[in-house]
Amino acid sequence: MSNSTSTTNESDGSRIERRTFLKGSAAAALSAGIGGAGVSQVVQGSTESEAGSDGWVASGTCWDCHQLCGQRVRMKNGTAVELKGVDGHPRGSPGEGREGRLCSKAHAQIEKAYDPHRIKEPYVRKDGELQKASWEEAFQVAADKLATFKDEHGPEKLLMAEGYDTDDMWKHLIMDIYGSPNKVGHKTICHGPWSYTWDWMGGRGRPAPDHKNSEYIISWGRNLLEAFNGQWEPMGILDAIEENDATLVTIDPRYTKTAQHSDEWLPIEPRTDGALALAMANVIIEEGLYDEDFVENYTYGFNELRQQVSDKTPEWAAEITDIDATKIRKVARGFAEAAPNCYATVWTGITNQSNGQKNAQNIHVLNGLVGNLDRPGGLRYWESPVDLADPYEVQGVEFPSNQDGRSQPLSDYEEYPFHHVRGLAHAQFPEAVENGDVAGAFMYWFSPLKNSNTQDWIEALEEMDLLIAIDAYWNGMTRRADVVFPESSQLEKPMLGAGGSGSYSTQGWVTGSKAAIEPQWDTKPGFDILKGLAEAMGYGEYVPWDSKEEKINDALSGMGLTLDELDEKNYVIQGEYGYESWKEDGFDTATGKFEFVLDNVEDYAAAAEQAGISTAPEYVPPEKFGQMPDEEYPLDFTDAFVEQISRGGDQTLDHSRQLLAERWGLDHKDYRGNYLLLNPDDAEPRGIEDGDMVTVESPEGSISLMAHVTEGIKPGYTATTLGWGKGSITPNEEGGNSMMLHNADQIEPISGQVARHIKVEVTKGGDA
Ligand code: SF4
């Protein structure tokens, strides 16, 4: 596949320079402590007084990080000029009668909507070059190419890759109708190890925190106050601290904003989380602090667990984790004494490791021991007791199952050893392309180049026979595609969402809205793109609605609600359900109990045996599967999330990049890429000062980015934010793509999760 394109730099040079304005607003955001919470700011170049105070005319739902915080939009002369939160919103506020807020990323939506870097019209590759096309032409070319691909390769060789979708039609179109069984999403680049493990241990997916009722919170490898699932999370935690006198503990080698607000910050030696968890279990068991009734009646494998941790004392763990034994005892006791109104919650900090699965298991042991599951202030088994109808059923649409009988080519464990518990792992697709098992991809806001072995992915994309992309920005995928469909951003399309987890601990919610503004330029919402493509492919009968609004209305008909009404209200709270679901229903596991030991999970037991680890909790040191620093590459490097930039394509926005630069005090520099956090102990011997450009080199490659020298990261450990540099959407690919340093072997062997810890050396100097 040719990679030549005439569209690499889409900027038309008309961007408004907003740094002067943003300086004030960002300072306010930072002083608010949790990023932008509480900051209501104008991004589109007008101030509140200029816009007037009576223009809150449009409603909306933020999708910038997929969490649906409710928002209202102020319009002025047809332009969106300001956003604010919705009071009482289940995802954007701490609950009834409480102020709704948006984080700093959300405020950048206005800049995103009018961003001249966006793809403004469809493109089709002709004579090796991407050229502008009409929508009709783009639909027809894509449909023809998909038909030819199916004839030549079979549908099973088309990869369906999704990251940021806002309509489920793609699943039906590409998987059910076209017949591809192959999909890759977030599971092996984000949360796979703990999603699988916590589901195996207790069933029903991943239990999540009931923040506002909690009294003891352990944010473990998670930066809860700035990498959140909606504003209800940081606000609920701050409420718990204020109203319940809750203790907040952060376990993280980085001094994050969550660490700043914590009672205890445990700057753990990277990748030794599993040892710390076992030592805490040792304290809780040895001191009889566990929930005897829960353990005796509702758990499986306690005796084996007791044996496994009998010698895993805090002193043993202190050697490994660099956390004082006294502190380990203190946190273990505090956590258990607050039970059941306590929780230990995890995310990428523990999953992006070669031993991520065992980290997740050992930490969830602690939740099981204190019996905090589905109890107030613990880890809730959230439900969604809302009556949305299935819009396909309402219209009598039935999809074929054309993928049935077509196996996923990567289910051959001999050939692709690291995917025992799932068919496909993100990092392995390049190899699958090389082996002829995948020959094309349908990509819906998909960004593989920032998520694993970038160089391999670039080569694989070049090899593929067909690439179709739906996206809003030019990046490493869209520039290589055969057909590019430009999608609208969230202010330009209607939204609907429903769920349970949020600030209403025993009720479900529905939230949604109409579009606030018309699609900009010649772009379309995802629904319209999928409908147009389905019609061109001859599948129009499966999309009977003329618009997404009609489809949403069919879904809302189950609640006796219309989109007009929901748009006005922004959200509706519905249903009621209780705690301790396991008392009646048991846990959804082989034994019906919460399982400390996973010998009943067939797939896992087989994978564990092959990997040489136990089904019981145990400490798996990082070197067993992962890459360790050595003489040549003495530093441990990874990437992480910050509030200002994460997911959703914020890297191109002046607003977000400026806030990030200000956060590290480097906004006076002519640089808006990502930053390498480096401890002074590591910076000084290398002659590196704050604000210097540096080169980070691994055995796989090298990148350049700016150093931020700070005590807020452990010596020997370095980190940056992901999503920058080569293949990214940043203007001129500014910054360093951390995954240029990565290879396909850096993978967690049970789940196939990308292991993001890389051994590197850092030297002064690099491309600005
Ligand atoms: S948390 Fe996510 S959904 Fe909520 S306001 Fe921020 S970016 Fe939007």
Short mmCIF file of C-alpha atoms and ligand atoms in Angstrom, two decimals, residues 61-71 91-92 101-107 109 228-231 490 643, ligand 1:
data_model
loop_
_atom_site.label_atom_id
_atom_site.label_comp_id
_atom_site.label_asym_id
_atom_site.label_seq_id
_atom_site.Cartn_x
_atom_site.Cartn_y
_atom_site.Cartn_z
CA THR A 61 -22.97 15.06 26.32
CA CYS A 62 -19.19 14.96 26.43
CA TRP A 63 -17.56 12.06 24.64
CA ASP A 64 -14.02 13.32 24.77
CA CYS A 65 -12.96 10.40 26.96
CA HIS A 66 -16.14 8.35 26.31
CA GLN A 67 -17.64 9.04 29.73
CA LEU A 68 -20.73 11.05 28.80
CA CYS A 69 -20.50 13.87 31.36
CA GLY A 70 -23.55 16.06 30.77
CA GLN A 71 -22.89 19.50 29.38
CA ARG A 91 -21.45 11.10 35.30
CA GLY A 92 -20.59 14.77 35.58
CA ARG A 101 -18.49 20.04 36.00
CA LEU A 102 -16.36 19.32 32.96
CA CYS A 103 -12.64 18.60 32.97
CA SER A 104 -10.12 20.62 30.99
CA LYS A 105 -10.21 18.18 28.06
CA ALA A 106 -13.93 18.69 27.71
CA HIS A 107 -13.56 22.45 27.40
CA GLN A 109 -14.27 20.38 22.49
CA PHE A 228 -11.21 9.33 35.56
CA ASN A 229 -14.34 7.77 34.14
CA GLY A 230 -16.31 10.97 34.30
CA GLN A 231 -16.29 13.86 36.73
CA GLN A 490 -19.21 15.21 19.54
CA GLU A 643 -5.79 14.99 32.79
S1 SF4 B 1 -14.25 13.21 32.20
FE1 SF4 B 1 -14.35 12.69 30.01
S2 SF4 B 1 -16.51 12.80 29.46
FE2 SF4 B 1 -16.25 13.88 31.44
S3 SF4 B 1 -15.90 16.02 30.94
FE3 SF4 B 1 -13.87 15.10 31.05
S4 SF4 B 1 -13.42 14.43 28.92
FE4 SF4 B 1 -15.64 14.82 29.05
#
